[in-house]
């Protein structure tokens, strides 16, 4: 076999290998860079051998054909293989035209062979022009020019442009030369690559951390969020394993965890990640498995849940506050339901007790027994008032007050409460601002706080009561949830008792919460204080540590309107006079007791049991009375409605309301309507005297 025979045989073998044997189609996935090289070489070899043979065919042979070599057969094999190749094949000449195109080239571009052979390269290549082509041709003919591989675009017959991959080289056979170009439509590959890049972009920009993990737990790939959340660079993170970033995942349990997760088809659970700086944060972790071509990949998707946990804690807090509010409301309803009847009975007990004591001479042994009855009834009255106070159902009659004067007037009472083993120190602030509050509520606040401090110092100590002016700014409010900016008068009660820990502090204002033994406390004292302070638009803070005492700070808003400021209450003694009072009370015992009290105070009283009877008195043409003293809750008509009806007959008659508990007919948000006079049941003779004088003395 001569050299030409060898070249033909080698080229033919290459073509057959690429074609998959005989006339089989060239497989698309087999024509890689190496296959294209082989095909180019094969075509070149055959061209150099067959082209002269074809030339000789056109003239009589000078010598017989070589035995064993059939150029016509080899040429047919070449043509069949190239025609059936999965890539487009072009022979380009020096003019930019096509000397040859295969069937795939025609299909890719949408032309028939005749149409495509009539075109030039710039008709299908948007980047080529007649002016540029000579330079392009010359660059391929330069000595040493190798096969070129690049991507470009082709234009379809319908005008659409699509990407192609080109492998091209220059071939010279004698005087004949051409560009041999293999082209492949890579639209699908481009779309796949674009989709892959988009997917990778989404992974890298995802707001959750994504990890690919091998079976040993090593981190194989991570996204940007994984690096950001953990504080590592990508290079640093890829040197680590699951066990470095997940402190709750011991290495010994890894295989078992994978087996369990695989059996369940993936798992989602709460876990913790550890940052580069050692801090940890909560996450929700989802572990999934993907099988690709028989290879299993483990993926972990971690979502930080710090904000969610904080939001959940806030929701839990709001839920707890809602439950607390509902509990307060329920107790308030209960308190309101029993307060009216209960206080009516207490009013009778306390009223007759006081009247009876006034009839006994000093030293009478019965006075001691009566005093015990009075003490028990007064204690019951205080419990009812505490129930109403912490549920914010207590009726307040706020007035501009000087707290220094009020506190000073309570000094002796407070000293008796704490006993001799505890020193009481008062530190009144200078030029104290005025506050608007019911003075009886100040008594309740101070008594409850002082009793609480006393119980915290069983071995004695010092109790300090201070007042002062303070301005609350926005910065303070950011650190104290219930506060609001503005000017306040601060009342501070401090002791050096045993103090409280954070667990106790978290519940200190809850009703019925107490650290005292059974029978030693109701758990209403501090809840009462809290309710009164909130009712007066203030706020309260407590500071305490075990063994370091406790400080309560109460902030009441500064009162800035004009008007007379009251100080300590003055003693009022019963007075006699010719004032006339129309008493309306449906409870017979209370009506009789109140009538007796008013009579002893010197007033002329006409008592009736219902609004209808009261209106009958007015309509009978009786002389107008000076005062209408009526219960708020009455059958068929409430107190304010009766006042208006009586006022239509007696325009100058003033009104004083009384009740053990009232709805919003004279009260809004727990505060008595301005211009309304009210006395809370049960009341003493002194309380009644004050209330009547105040009502009669107002314009």
XYZ file of C-alpha atoms in Angstrom:
699
model
C 0.000 0.000 0.000
C 1.448 3.353 -1.063
C 1.221 6.578 0.958
C -2.007 7.674 -0.720
C -3.610 4.328 0.063
C -2.584 4.678 3.699
C -3.936 8.221 3.891
C -7.248 7.170 2.345
C -7.534 4.172 4.668
C -6.817 6.297 7.774
C -9.240 9.015 6.701
C -11.914 6.452 5.919
C -11.476 4.818 9.328
C -11.817 8.203 11.024
C -14.965 9.015 9.085
C -16.462 5.614 9.877
C -15.609 6.011 13.562
C -17.218 9.447 13.741
C -20.224 8.397 11.710
C -20.713 5.377 13.920
C -20.090 3.020 10.982
C -21.212 3.053 7.371
C -24.030 5.396 6.572
C -25.108 5.965 10.190
C -25.864 9.517 11.285
C -23.115 11.295 13.127
C -24.180 11.347 16.781
C -24.574 14.860 18.136
C -23.126 14.080 21.514
C -20.083 12.377 19.948
C -18.908 15.335 17.909
C -16.778 17.074 20.463
C -13.595 19.003 19.832
C -11.572 15.808 19.276
C -14.130 14.343 16.885
C -14.248 17.555 14.885
C -10.447 17.501 14.631
C -10.558 13.933 13.370
C -13.274 14.771 10.868
C -11.377 17.805 9.634
C -8.230 15.766 9.170
C -10.163 13.007 7.443
C -11.827 15.424 5.067
C -8.500 17.049 4.365
C -6.794 13.745 3.682
C -9.549 12.553 1.368
C -9.747 15.872 -0.383
C -6.040 15.900 -1.118
C -6.247 12.375 -2.528
C -9.653 12.453 -4.183
C -9.382 15.880 -5.768
C -6.506 14.772 -8.069
C -8.362 11.527 -8.721
C -11.429 13.469 -9.735
C -9.287 15.579 -12.033
C -7.845 12.451 -13.609
C -11.349 11.103 -14.088
C -12.054 13.948 -16.446
C -9.211 12.814 -18.720
C -8.168 9.348 -19.934
C -6.137 7.523 -17.337
C -2.449 7.298 -18.110
C -2.115 4.181 -16.062
C -4.476 1.487 -14.778
C -6.228 2.058 -11.443
C -4.389 0.779 -8.418
C -5.773 -2.534 -7.261
C -7.681 -2.450 -3.916
C -8.381 1.286 -3.981
C -11.641 2.583 -5.402
C -11.571 6.399 -5.267
C -15.171 6.595 -6.392
C -16.318 4.402 -3.487
C -14.274 6.343 -0.992
C -15.636 9.600 -2.371
C -19.194 8.284 -2.025
C -18.501 7.244 1.555
C -17.125 10.704 2.272
C -20.150 12.398 0.779
C -22.625 10.160 2.612
C -20.912 10.701 5.948
C -20.686 14.474 5.607
C -24.264 14.727 4.343
C -25.546 12.850 7.365
C -23.419 14.642 9.936
C -25.319 16.282 12.800
C -23.312 19.505 12.337
C -23.525 21.914 9.451
C -20.569 21.672 7.012
C -19.564 24.536 4.717
C -16.866 24.961 2.078
C -16.270 28.664 1.563
C -14.341 30.037 -1.374
C -12.323 33.215 -1.790
C -15.397 35.144 -2.961
C -17.362 34.359 0.212
C -19.571 31.900 -1.605
C -20.265 28.279 -0.763
C -18.727 25.501 -2.838
C -20.446 22.919 -0.699
C -23.007 22.747 2.129
C -24.431 19.623 3.728
C -28.044 18.825 4.550
C -27.721 19.864 8.219
C -26.462 23.303 7.166
C -29.556 23.734 5.004
C -31.890 22.593 7.789
C -30.284 24.886 10.368
C -30.706 27.938 8.137
C -34.081 27.032 6.576
C -32.871 27.105 2.960
C -32.863 24.530 0.209
C -29.421 23.541 -0.997
C -29.806 25.549 -4.192
C -30.888 28.649 -2.218
C -28.024 28.387 0.230
C -25.402 27.759 -2.483
C -26.509 31.004 -4.140
C -25.784 33.084 -1.016
C -22.637 34.558 0.446
C -21.306 34.272 3.987
C -22.508 37.775 4.919
C -26.050 36.747 3.986
C -26.121 34.315 6.903
C -23.481 35.875 9.212
C -24.731 39.201 10.722
C -21.187 40.034 11.746
C -19.629 39.681 8.278
C -19.649 42.089 5.324
C -18.249 42.084 1.757
C -15.636 44.606 2.850
C -14.401 42.533 5.769
C -14.347 39.167 4.042
C -11.030 39.563 2.149
C -9.230 40.233 5.425
C -11.020 37.298 7.019
C -9.979 35.010 4.117
C -6.408 36.205 4.232
C -6.118 35.552 7.970
C -6.882 31.881 7.408
C -4.307 31.555 4.605
C -1.449 32.886 6.703
C 1.334 30.368 7.364
C 0.840 28.387 10.555
C -2.863 29.205 10.849
C -4.473 26.521 12.969
C -8.016 25.376 13.448
C -10.122 28.112 14.965
C -12.986 27.554 17.365
C -15.355 30.312 18.339
C -18.970 31.240 18.871
C -20.923 33.549 16.612
C -24.445 33.957 15.229
C -26.219 32.845 12.063
C -29.292 34.375 10.497
C -32.131 32.021 9.592
C -34.095 32.428 6.383
C -36.998 33.830 8.466
C -34.719 36.539 9.845
C -34.214 35.140 13.325
C -30.670 35.032 14.629
C -29.395 32.072 16.618
C -26.052 31.233 18.248
C -23.668 28.689 16.740
C -20.365 27.098 17.634
C -17.816 27.071 14.759
C -14.705 24.986 14.141
C -12.926 26.228 10.991
C -9.658 25.694 9.132
C -8.176 26.487 5.747
C -7.508 23.618 3.321
C -5.381 23.785 0.178
C -5.298 20.986 -2.447
C -3.087 21.875 -5.344
C -4.453 25.036 -6.797
C -7.780 24.575 -5.040
C -8.295 26.056 -1.580
C -11.283 26.652 0.672
C -12.396 27.231 4.262
C -13.792 24.108 5.880
C -16.273 25.095 8.619
C -18.237 22.869 10.948
C -21.146 24.649 12.706
C -23.462 23.572 15.468
C -26.650 25.257 16.669
C -26.054 25.897 20.364
C -29.390 27.573 21.116
C -30.383 24.804 23.512
C -26.980 24.900 25.161
C -27.190 28.690 25.476
C -30.638 28.451 26.976
C -29.444 25.763 29.335
C -26.401 27.835 30.268
C -28.548 30.933 30.704
C -30.942 28.962 32.867
C -27.991 27.598 34.805
C -26.552 31.090 35.273
C -29.958 32.381 36.315
C -30.335 29.522 38.740
C -26.873 30.159 40.122
C -27.639 33.871 40.366
C -30.834 33.112 42.271
C -28.973 30.728 44.549
C -26.232 33.264 45.233
C -28.718 36.083 45.815
C -31.193 33.984 47.795
C -32.147 35.299 51.221
C -31.573 31.878 52.763
C -28.252 30.129 53.204
C -27.767 27.164 50.845
C -25.150 24.450 51.352
C -24.178 21.404 49.286
C -22.723 18.782 51.566
C -20.959 15.513 50.880
C -21.634 12.284 52.728
C -18.838 13.017 55.201
C -20.370 16.366 56.160
C -17.888 18.590 54.292
C -19.230 21.765 52.700
C -18.844 21.401 48.926
C -20.536 24.601 47.761
C -22.242 27.536 49.470
C -24.091 30.650 48.374
C -23.527 34.293 49.284
C -26.060 34.287 52.122
C -24.313 31.346 53.766
C -21.082 33.348 53.786
C -22.774 36.515 54.996
C -24.773 34.911 57.774
C -21.795 32.968 59.128
C -19.200 35.708 58.633
C -16.781 33.687 56.466
C -15.394 34.212 52.991
C -16.391 31.525 50.504
C -12.867 30.117 50.534
C -12.877 29.895 54.334
C -16.296 28.311 54.499
C -15.464 25.618 51.946
C -12.653 24.452 54.225
C -15.181 23.665 56.973
C -17.765 20.993 57.641
C -21.279 20.824 59.013
C -19.861 20.197 62.451
C -17.985 23.509 62.440
C -21.080 25.638 61.810
C -23.789 23.551 63.510
C -22.860 23.141 67.185
C -25.902 20.977 67.803
C -24.879 18.338 65.255
C -22.215 15.982 66.679
C -20.066 14.106 64.162
C -20.946 10.761 65.720
C -24.637 11.154 64.878
C -24.140 12.314 61.264
C -24.620 8.980 59.498
C -27.711 8.199 61.540
C -29.126 11.629 60.827
C -28.590 11.206 57.065
C -30.251 7.795 57.110
C -33.267 9.134 58.989
C -33.555 12.200 56.760
C -33.219 10.074 53.620
C -35.896 7.665 54.806
C -38.286 10.575 55.323
C -37.473 12.152 51.973
C -35.972 15.195 53.677
C -36.545 16.900 57.011
C -37.198 20.396 58.345
C -36.391 21.321 61.922
C -35.212 24.138 64.195
C -31.485 24.326 64.806
C -28.645 26.712 65.584
C -25.707 28.014 63.535
C -22.432 29.358 64.869
C -20.759 32.377 63.270
C -17.058 32.874 62.743
C -16.947 35.110 65.839
C -18.433 32.328 67.971
C -21.904 33.790 68.402
C -24.900 31.627 67.602
C -28.296 32.361 66.075
C -31.485 30.339 65.536
C -32.366 28.889 62.127
C -34.960 26.741 60.431
C -33.079 24.030 58.525
C -34.380 21.930 55.637
C -32.262 18.983 54.451
C -33.027 17.453 51.030
C -31.482 14.772 48.830
C -31.003 14.895 45.048
C -29.893 11.942 42.909
C -28.166 12.979 39.652
C -26.804 10.258 37.361
C -26.529 7.880 40.290
C -24.705 10.366 42.519
C -26.467 11.512 45.692
C -26.154 15.134 46.747
C -27.174 16.500 50.138
C -28.515 20.057 50.233
C -29.246 22.118 53.337
C -31.351 25.278 53.288
C -30.965 27.436 56.402
C -33.251 30.372 57.172
C -32.367 32.626 60.097
C -35.310 32.932 62.479
C -34.016 35.575 64.899
C -36.641 38.117 63.838
C -39.344 35.470 63.769
C -38.495 34.373 67.282
C -38.513 37.967 68.441
C -41.863 38.496 66.727
C -43.166 35.304 68.328
C -41.979 36.500 71.728
C -43.796 39.777 71.114
C -46.909 37.867 70.065
C -46.622 35.737 73.191
C -46.272 38.905 75.248
C -49.309 40.443 73.566
C -51.201 37.220 74.128
C -50.210 37.269 77.785
C -51.266 40.910 78.019
C -54.569 40.062 76.361
C -55.135 37.224 78.799
C -54.195 39.562 81.630
C -56.589 42.219 80.325
C -59.342 39.639 79.990
C -58.627 38.426 83.506
C -58.751 42.003 84.763
C -61.993 42.592 82.900
C -63.520 39.412 84.279
C -62.529 40.323 87.806
C -63.743 43.854 87.205
C -67.107 42.545 86.096
C -67.209 40.295 89.129
C -66.186 43.169 91.381
C -68.758 45.453 89.835
C -71.431 42.827 90.138
C -70.908 42.297 93.842
C -69.754 45.790 94.778
C -73.160 47.436 94.548
C -74.966 45.013 96.854
C -71.927 44.295 99.015
C -71.161 47.963 99.571
C -74.806 48.653 100.381
C -74.589 46.147 103.215
C -71.232 47.499 104.364
C -72.709 50.986 104.336
C -75.443 49.832 106.707
C -72.978 48.038 109.004
C -70.470 50.890 109.132
C -73.149 53.577 109.314
C -75.040 52.078 112.222
C -71.764 51.197 113.939
C -70.740 54.822 113.817
C -74.179 56.020 114.940
C -74.148 53.544 117.806
C -70.697 54.643 118.954
C -71.861 58.258 119.055
C -74.612 57.237 121.477
C -72.280 55.449 123.911
C -70.432 57.224 126.641
C -66.635 56.971 126.756
C -65.490 53.897 128.680
C -68.553 51.835 127.874
C -67.278 48.229 127.398
C -69.572 47.766 124.415
C -67.551 50.343 122.497
C -64.683 47.844 122.213
C -66.982 45.241 120.663
C -68.401 47.798 118.274
C -64.865 48.832 117.326
C -64.107 45.231 116.296
C -67.212 45.197 114.103
C -66.146 48.486 112.572
C -62.609 47.199 111.919
C -63.859 44.061 110.152
C -66.331 46.029 108.048
C -63.692 48.608 107.137
C -61.329 45.813 106.069
C -64.061 44.368 103.835
C -64.634 47.831 102.384
C -60.922 48.175 101.605
C -60.826 44.809 99.826
C -63.752 45.849 97.654
C -62.059 49.135 96.830
C -58.869 47.296 95.923
C -60.791 45.037 93.576
C -62.296 48.078 91.921
C -58.956 49.887 91.825
C -56.816 47.283 90.094
C -59.618 46.495 87.639
C -59.861 50.266 87.063
C -63.513 50.344 88.077
C -62.921 52.597 91.038
C -64.583 55.978 90.708
C -62.030 58.747 90.969
C -62.704 62.396 91.704
C -59.429 63.975 90.583
C -58.517 67.415 91.888
C -55.364 69.529 91.598
C -53.212 68.393 94.499
C -49.958 69.319 96.230
C -48.346 65.920 96.789
C -45.908 67.264 99.363
C -48.830 68.365 101.533
C -50.631 65.052 101.036
C -47.555 63.002 101.882
C -46.871 65.147 104.929
C -50.386 64.626 106.220
C -49.923 60.854 105.930
C -46.609 60.736 107.794
C -48.051 59.714 111.157
C -50.327 57.110 109.589
C -47.458 55.600 107.613
C -45.208 55.589 110.677
C -47.793 53.588 112.607
C -48.035 51.109 109.719
C -44.312 50.314 109.578
C -43.669 50.115 113.320
C -40.757 51.255 115.431
C -38.072 49.010 113.917
C -38.228 50.797 110.581
C -37.149 54.406 110.119
C -39.321 56.536 107.835
C -37.514 59.347 106.050
C -39.381 61.947 103.985
C -37.533 63.942 101.328
C -40.013 66.353 99.707
C -38.876 67.998 96.471
C -38.588 71.760 96.156
C -41.155 73.720 94.137
C -43.051 70.545 93.401
C -45.387 70.703 90.423
C -49.107 70.141 90.872
C -50.786 66.886 89.864
C -54.453 66.102 89.295
C -55.536 63.043 91.233
C -58.121 61.844 93.703
C -56.470 62.281 97.134
C -57.921 58.983 98.347
C -55.993 57.263 95.550
C -52.744 58.798 96.784
C -53.547 57.276 100.179
C -54.036 53.864 98.561
C -50.793 54.103 96.578
C -48.645 55.074 99.545
C -50.242 52.707 102.034
C -49.818 49.712 99.705
C -46.195 50.553 98.862
C -45.288 51.229 102.486
C -46.882 47.987 103.678
C -45.028 46.122 100.925
C -41.741 47.715 102.032
C -42.448 46.913 105.682
C -42.962 43.237 104.898
C -39.652 43.206 102.986
C -37.789 44.355 106.139
C -38.833 41.958 108.939
C -35.672 42.815 110.893
C -36.076 46.552 110.473
C -34.406 49.034 108.174
C -34.999 52.366 106.493
C -37.866 53.406 104.250
C -37.412 56.563 102.187
C -40.235 58.483 100.539
C -39.141 61.146 98.039
C -40.917 63.524 95.681
C -39.471 65.552 92.821
C -40.002 67.049 89.388
C -38.673 65.177 86.334
C -38.784 65.604 82.573
C -39.111 62.409 80.540
C -37.546 62.539 77.061
C -37.761 60.309 73.987
C -34.560 58.462 74.852
C -35.958 57.418 78.227
C -39.181 56.281 76.573
C -37.276 54.029 74.167
C -36.030 52.039 77.153
C -39.250 52.106 79.205
C -42.190 50.750 77.255
C -45.110 52.327 79.136
C -43.622 55.808 79.521
C -44.460 58.877 77.455
C -42.477 62.114 77.042
C -43.443 65.071 79.201
C -43.220 66.660 82.648
C -43.989 64.468 85.649
C -44.008 64.527 89.426
C -42.123 61.486 90.667
C -42.973 59.750 93.921
C -40.245 57.321 94.962
C -40.570 54.727 97.717
C -37.330 52.882 98.580
C -36.469 50.241 101.144
C -33.331 48.295 102.033
C -35.130 44.980 102.406
C -34.416 41.574 100.879
C -35.252 42.665 97.300
C -36.659 40.651 94.398
C -35.184 38.630 91.552
C -36.122 38.974 87.876
C -38.688 36.176 88.044
C -40.643 37.919 90.789
C -40.275 41.319 89.106
C -41.884 39.946 85.941
C -45.120 39.237 87.874
C -45.013 41.865 90.598
C -48.011 43.875 89.339
C -50.213 40.897 88.520
C -53.373 40.563 90.614
C -53.283 37.766 93.200
C -49.537 37.275 92.709
C -47.792 37.207 96.074
C -44.614 35.817 97.594
C -46.100 35.883 101.078
C -47.374 32.862 102.916
C -50.946 31.631 102.920
C -53.168 34.116 104.710
C -50.476 36.802 104.804
C -51.403 38.698 101.635
C -54.109 38.968 98.994
C -51.818 39.758 96.061
C -53.876 42.876 95.340
C -51.678 45.616 96.805
C -49.278 46.293 93.941
C -51.957 45.504 91.363
C -54.036 48.226 93.007
C -51.143 50.684 92.787
C -50.581 49.828 89.131
C -54.270 50.255 88.286
C -54.499 53.658 90.014
C -51.351 54.976 88.327
C -52.549 53.878 84.881
C -55.989 55.350 85.544
C -54.297 58.713 86.139
C -52.253 58.532 82.898
C -49.013 57.841 84.721
C -46.580 54.950 84.773
C -44.628 53.033 87.372
C -41.197 51.377 87.360
C -39.643 49.067 89.897
C -35.941 48.401 90.489
C -34.779 45.579 92.716
C -32.080 42.987 93.248
C -31.918 40.201 95.814
C -30.324 41.549 98.982
C -30.191 45.144 97.710
C -33.661 46.443 98.448
C -36.431 47.724 96.196
C -37.359 51.105 94.721
C -40.749 51.955 93.239
C -40.918 55.101 91.104
C -44.327 56.495 90.251
C -44.668 59.177 87.573
C -47.825 61.324 87.577
C -48.365 63.925 84.827
C -47.832 67.568 85.713
C -51.092 69.521 85.941
C -50.831 72.860 84.144
C -54.393 74.265 84.137
C -55.343 77.091 86.465
C -57.459 76.720 89.573
C -57.180 76.212 93.285
C -54.707 73.599 94.459
C -55.698 71.442 97.404
C -53.337 70.265 100.066
C -53.937 67.984 102.994
C -57.629 67.318 103.713
C -59.119 69.335 106.503
C -61.344 67.872 109.190
C -65.030 68.557 108.562
C -67.428 68.465 111.502
C -71.149 67.934 111.274
C -73.054 71.180 110.923
C -76.691 71.975 111.470
C -78.720 74.081 109.142
C -81.959 74.530 107.335
C -80.901 72.875 104.042
C -83.475 70.462 102.686
C -82.564 67.155 101.027
C -84.605 64.767 98.889
C -83.100 61.285 99.473
C -83.772 58.598 96.835
C -82.532 55.067 97.697
C -84.243 51.802 96.737
C -82.485 49.733 99.438
C -84.516 50.205 102.622
C -81.688 49.587 105.108
C -79.379 52.032 103.332
C -82.175 54.584 102.999
C -82.964 54.450 106.694
C -79.303 54.623 107.737
C -78.586 57.564 105.411
C -81.695 59.380 106.640
C -80.497 59.016 110.219
C -77.002 60.293 109.347
C -78.358 63.324 107.513
C -80.751 64.046 110.351
C -77.910 63.948 112.868
C -75.993 66.343 110.631
C -78.884 68.782 110.983
C -80.483 68.494 107.554
C -84.209 68.279 106.855
C -84.659 65.078 104.856
C -87.492 63.535 102.871
C -86.650 59.940 101.930
C -88.298 57.993 99.086
C -87.655 54.546 97.595
C -87.946 55.164 93.842
C -87.645 57.790 91.106
C -91.416 57.696 90.676
C -91.925 58.706 94.304
C -89.337 61.465 93.963
C -91.063 62.896 90.902
C -94.389 62.666 92.686
C -92.987 64.903 95.436
C -91.918 67.443 92.805
C -95.218 67.330 90.975
C -97.220 67.706 94.200
C -96.154 71.340 94.339
C -93.874 71.004 97.354
C -91.297 73.670 97.998
C -88.085 73.070 95.973
C -85.439 71.286 97.994
C -81.791 72.344 98.152
C -80.229 68.982 97.322
C -81.140 65.748 95.550
C -79.167 62.858 97.094
C -79.790 59.822 94.892
C -78.375 56.404 94.200
C -76.957 56.019 90.683
C -78.465 52.594 90.025
C -82.231 52.730 90.435
C -85.174 50.794 89.001
C -86.691 52.248 85.811
C -84.428 55.290 85.795
C -80.787 55.990 86.657
C -79.526 58.803 88.845
C -78.578 61.334 86.118
C -81.944 60.867 84.412
C -83.708 61.523 87.706
C -81.568 64.622 88.269
C -82.664 66.007 84.903
C -86.339 65.284 85.604
C -86.182 66.853 89.057
C -84.279 69.824 87.621
C -87.162 70.479 85.263
C -89.380 71.076 88.307
C -86.770 72.549 90.657
C -84.134 74.313 88.501
C -82.050 75.420 91.471
C -81.757 72.014 93.131
C -78.254 70.592 93.217
C -77.453 66.857 92.971
C -75.207 64.448 94.846
C -74.873 60.865 93.589
C -73.998 57.835 95.690
C -73.248 54.223 94.742
C -71.206 51.204 95.677
C -70.367 50.767 92.004
C -71.421 52.638 88.922
C -71.358 52.251 85.166
C -70.404 54.985 82.736
C -73.502 57.090 83.375
C -71.451 59.559 85.453
C -67.965 58.140 84.912
C -65.752 57.943 81.821
C -62.526 55.897 81.907
C -62.879 55.672 85.678
C -62.915 59.450 86.157
C -65.960 61.295 87.421
C -67.454 63.737 84.928
C -66.601 67.342 85.734
C -69.257 69.187 87.721
C -70.666 65.939 89.110
C -70.648 65.338 92.882
C -70.347 61.774 94.089
C -69.877 59.825 97.317
C -68.704 56.212 97.323
C -70.540 53.627 99.427
C -69.883 52.671 102.140
C -69.294 56.080 103.686
C -68.853 57.448 107.182
C -70.689 60.324 108.792
C -67.655 62.492 108.104
C -67.549 61.428 104.438
C -71.234 62.250 104.035
C -70.832 65.600 105.748
C -68.002 66.600 103.408
C -69.847 65.489 100.292
C -73.068 67.300 101.180
C -71.258 70.520 102.056
C -69.267 70.369 98.809
C -72.405 69.818 96.737
C -74.370 72.562 98.483
C -71.473 74.980 98.359
C -70.870 74.710 94.611
C -72.402 77.192 92.232
